Coordinates of N, CA and C in Angstrom, one line a residue:
V922 N 35.5 -58.8 -23.3 CA 34.8 -58.2 -22.4 C 34.6 -59.2 -21.2
V923 N 34.8 -58.6 -19.9 CA 34.5 -59.3 -18.7 C 33.7 -58.4 -17.8
M924 N 32.7 -59.0 -17.2 CA 31.8 -58.2 -16.4 C 31.6 -58.9 -15.1
M925 N 31.8 -58.2 -13.9 CA 31.5 -58.6 -12.6 C 30.1 -58.3 -12.3
T926 N 29.4 -59.3 -11.8 CA 28.0 -59.1 -11.6 C 27.6 -59.7 -10.2
F927 N 26.4 -59.5 -10.0 CA 25.6 -60.2 -9.0 C 24.5 -60.9 -9.9
L928 N 23.9 -62.1 -9.5 CA 23.0 -62.8 -10.4 C 21.8 -62.2 -10.4
T929 N 21.1 -61.6 -9.5 CA 19.9 -60.9 -9.5 C 19.7 -59.4 -9.5
C930 N 20.9 -58.8 -9.6 CA 21.1 -57.4 -9.6 C 20.3 -56.9 -10.8
P931 N 19.4 -56.0 -10.7 CA 18.7 -55.5 -11.8 C 19.6 -54.8 -12.9
Y932 N 20.5 -54.2 -12.4 CA 21.4 -53.4 -13.2 C 22.3 -54.5 -14.0
C933 N 22.8 -55.4 -13.3 CA 23.5 -56.5 -14.1 C 22.6 -57.2 -15.0
V934 N 21.4 -57.6 -14.7 CA 20.4 -58.2 -15.6 C 20.5 -57.3 -16.8
K935 N 20.2 -56.1 -16.7 CA 20.2 -55.1 -17.9 C 21.4 -55.3 -18.8
A936 N 22.5 -55.1 -18.0 CA 23.9 -55.1 -18.8 C 24.2 -56.3 -19.5
R937 N 23.6 -57.6 -19.1 CA 23.7 -58.8 -19.8 C 22.8 -58.6 -21.0
E938 N 21.5 -58.2 -20.8 CA 20.6 -58.1 -21.8 C 21.3 -57.2 -23.0
V939 N 21.8 -56.0 -22.8 CA 22.3 -55.1 -23.8 C 23.5 -55.7 -24.4
L940 N 24.4 -56.5 -23.6 CA 25.6 -57.2 -24.4 C 25.0 -58.2 -25.2
N941 N 24.0 -58.9 -24.8 CA 23.5 -60.0 -25.6 C 22.9 -59.6 -26.9
A942 N 22.0 -58.4 -26.7 CA 21.4 -58.0 -27.9 C 22.2 -57.3 -28.9
N943 N 23.4 -57.0 -28.4 CA 24.5 -56.5 -29.4 C 25.4 -57.5 -29.9
N944 N 25.3 -58.7 -29.4 CA 26.1 -60.0 -29.9 C 27.5 -59.7 -29.6
I945 N 27.7 -59.1 -28.3 CA 28.9 -58.8 -27.8 C 29.3 -60.0 -26.8
P946 N 30.3 -60.7 -27.3 CA 30.6 -61.9 -26.3 C 31.3 -61.3 -25.1
F947 N 31.1 -62.0 -23.8 CA 31.5 -61.5 -22.6 C 31.6 -62.6 -21.6
E948 N 32.5 -62.5 -20.6 CA 32.7 -63.6 -19.6 C 32.0 -62.8 -18.4
D949 N 31.0 -63.6 -17.9 CA 30.2 -63.1 -16.7 C 30.6 -63.7 -15.4
I950 N 31.3 -62.8 -14.6 CA 31.8 -63.4 -13.4 C 30.9 -62.9 -12.3
I951 N 30.1 -63.9 -11.8 CA 29.0 -63.8 -10.8 C 29.7 -63.9 -9.5
L952 N 29.8 -62.9 -8.7 CA 30.5 -62.8 -7.6 C 29.9 -63.8 -6.4
E953 N 28.7 -63.9 -6.4 CA 28.1 -64.9 -5.4 C 28.7 -66.2 -5.5
D954 N 28.9 -66.7 -6.9 CA 29.4 -67.9 -7.2 C 30.7 -68.4 -7.0
L955 N 31.6 -67.3 -6.6 CA 33.1 -67.5 -6.4 C 33.2 -68.1 -4.8
E956 N 33.7 -69.1 -4.7 CA 33.9 -69.6 -3.3 C 32.8 -69.4 -2.4
N957 N 31.5 -69.7 -3.0 CA 30.2 -69.6 -2.3 C 30.0 -68.2 -1.7
G958 N 30.6 -67.1 -2.4 CA 30.3 -65.8 -2.0 C 31.6 -65.1 -1.2
A959 N 32.4 -66.1 -0.7 CA 33.5 -65.7 0.1 C 34.4 -64.8 -0.5
L960 N 34.5 -64.5 -1.8 CA 35.4 -63.7 -2.5 C 34.8 -62.4 -2.8
K961 N 33.4 -62.3 -2.7 CA 32.7 -61.1 -2.9 C 33.5 -59.8 -2.4
G962 N 33.5 -59.9 -1.0 CA 33.9 -58.6 -0.4 C 35.4 -58.2 -0.8
P963 N 36.4 -59.3 -0.8 CA 37.6 -59.1 -1.2 C 37.9 -58.6 -2.7
L964 N 37.1 -59.0 -3.6 CA 37.2 -58.6 -4.9 C 36.7 -57.2 -5.2
R965 N 35.5 -56.9 -4.4 CA 35.1 -55.6 -4.6 C 36.1 -54.5 -3.9
A966 N 36.6 -54.9 -2.9 CA 37.5 -54.1 -2.3 C 38.9 -53.8 -3.2
E967 N 39.3 -54.8 -3.8 CA 40.3 -54.6 -4.9 C 39.8 -53.7 -6.1
M968 N 38.6 -54.0 -6.4 CA 38.1 -53.0 -7.5 C 38.1 -51.7 -7.0
G969 N 37.8 -51.3 -5.7 CA 37.9 -50.0 -5.3 C 39.2 -49.3 -5.3
K970 N 40.1 -50.2 -5.0 CA 41.6 -49.9 -4.9 C 42.1 -49.4 -6.4
R971 N 41.7 -50.4 -7.2 CA 42.4 -50.2 -8.6 C 41.5 -49.2 -9.5
Y972 N 40.2 -49.3 -9.3 CA 39.3 -48.6 -10.4 C 38.5 -47.6 -9.7
Q973 N 38.4 -47.5 -8.4 CA 37.5 -46.4 -7.6 C 36.2 -46.9 -7.9
Q974 N 35.8 -48.1 -8.1 CA 34.4 -48.6 -8.4 C 34.3 -49.8 -7.6
T975 N 33.3 -49.9 -6.9 CA 32.9 -51.1 -6.0 C 31.6 -51.6 -6.5
S976 N 30.7 -50.8 -7.3 CA 29.4 -51.4 -7.6 C 29.5 -52.3 -8.8
V977 N 28.4 -52.9 -8.9 CA 28.3 -53.9 -10.1 C 27.0 -53.6 -10.8
P978 N 26.9 -53.8 -12.2 CA 27.9 -54.4 -12.9 C 29.3 -53.5 -13.1
A979 N 30.3 -54.3 -13.1 CA 31.6 -53.5 -13.5 C 32.2 -54.4 -14.7
I980 N 32.3 -53.5 -15.8 CA 32.6 -54.0 -17.1 C 34.0 -53.6 -17.5
F981 N 34.7 -54.7 -17.9 CA 36.2 -54.4 -18.3 C 36.3 -54.9 -19.8
L982 N 37.3 -54.1 -20.4 CA 37.9 -54.5 -21.8 C 39.3 -54.5 -21.7
K983 N 39.9 -55.7 -22.0 CA 41.3 -55.8 -22.0 C 41.9 -55.3 -20.5
E984 N 41.3 -55.8 -19.4 CA 41.7 -55.3 -18.1 C 41.4 -53.9 -17.9
E985 N 41.0 -53.1 -18.7 CA 40.7 -51.7 -18.4 C 39.2 -51.4 -18.1
F986 N 38.9 -50.9 -17.0 CA 37.4 -50.5 -16.5 C 37.0 -49.8 -17.5
I987 N 35.8 -50.1 -18.1 CA 35.2 -49.2 -19.0 C 33.6 -48.7 -18.5
G988 N 33.3 -49.2 -17.4 CA 32.1 -48.7 -17.0 C 31.2 -49.7 -16.3
G989 N 30.0 -49.1 -15.7 CA 29.0 -49.9 -15.1 C 27.7 -49.6 -15.7
A990 N 26.6 -49.7 -14.7 CA 25.3 -49.5 -15.3 C 25.0 -48.1 -15.7
N991 N 25.7 -47.2 -15.2 CA 25.2 -45.8 -15.5 C 26.3 -45.3 -16.7
N992 N 27.1 -46.0 -17.1 CA 28.1 -45.5 -18.2 C 27.6 -46.0 -19.7

């Protein structure tokens, strides 16, 4: 499982809590940390093109978008 997040986003915090509580290993890609935030916009734009999803958290399983905070 790979999850794209913002560090302090309440929905991202909740998603981390749910994954951890269920012992689901995941890679947390914190968008603000990538190139000091410079990749945040381009990555979200690419997510929109590929998955029609730009909000976070964005959760992927084997490179397939499986949902976000509301899924």
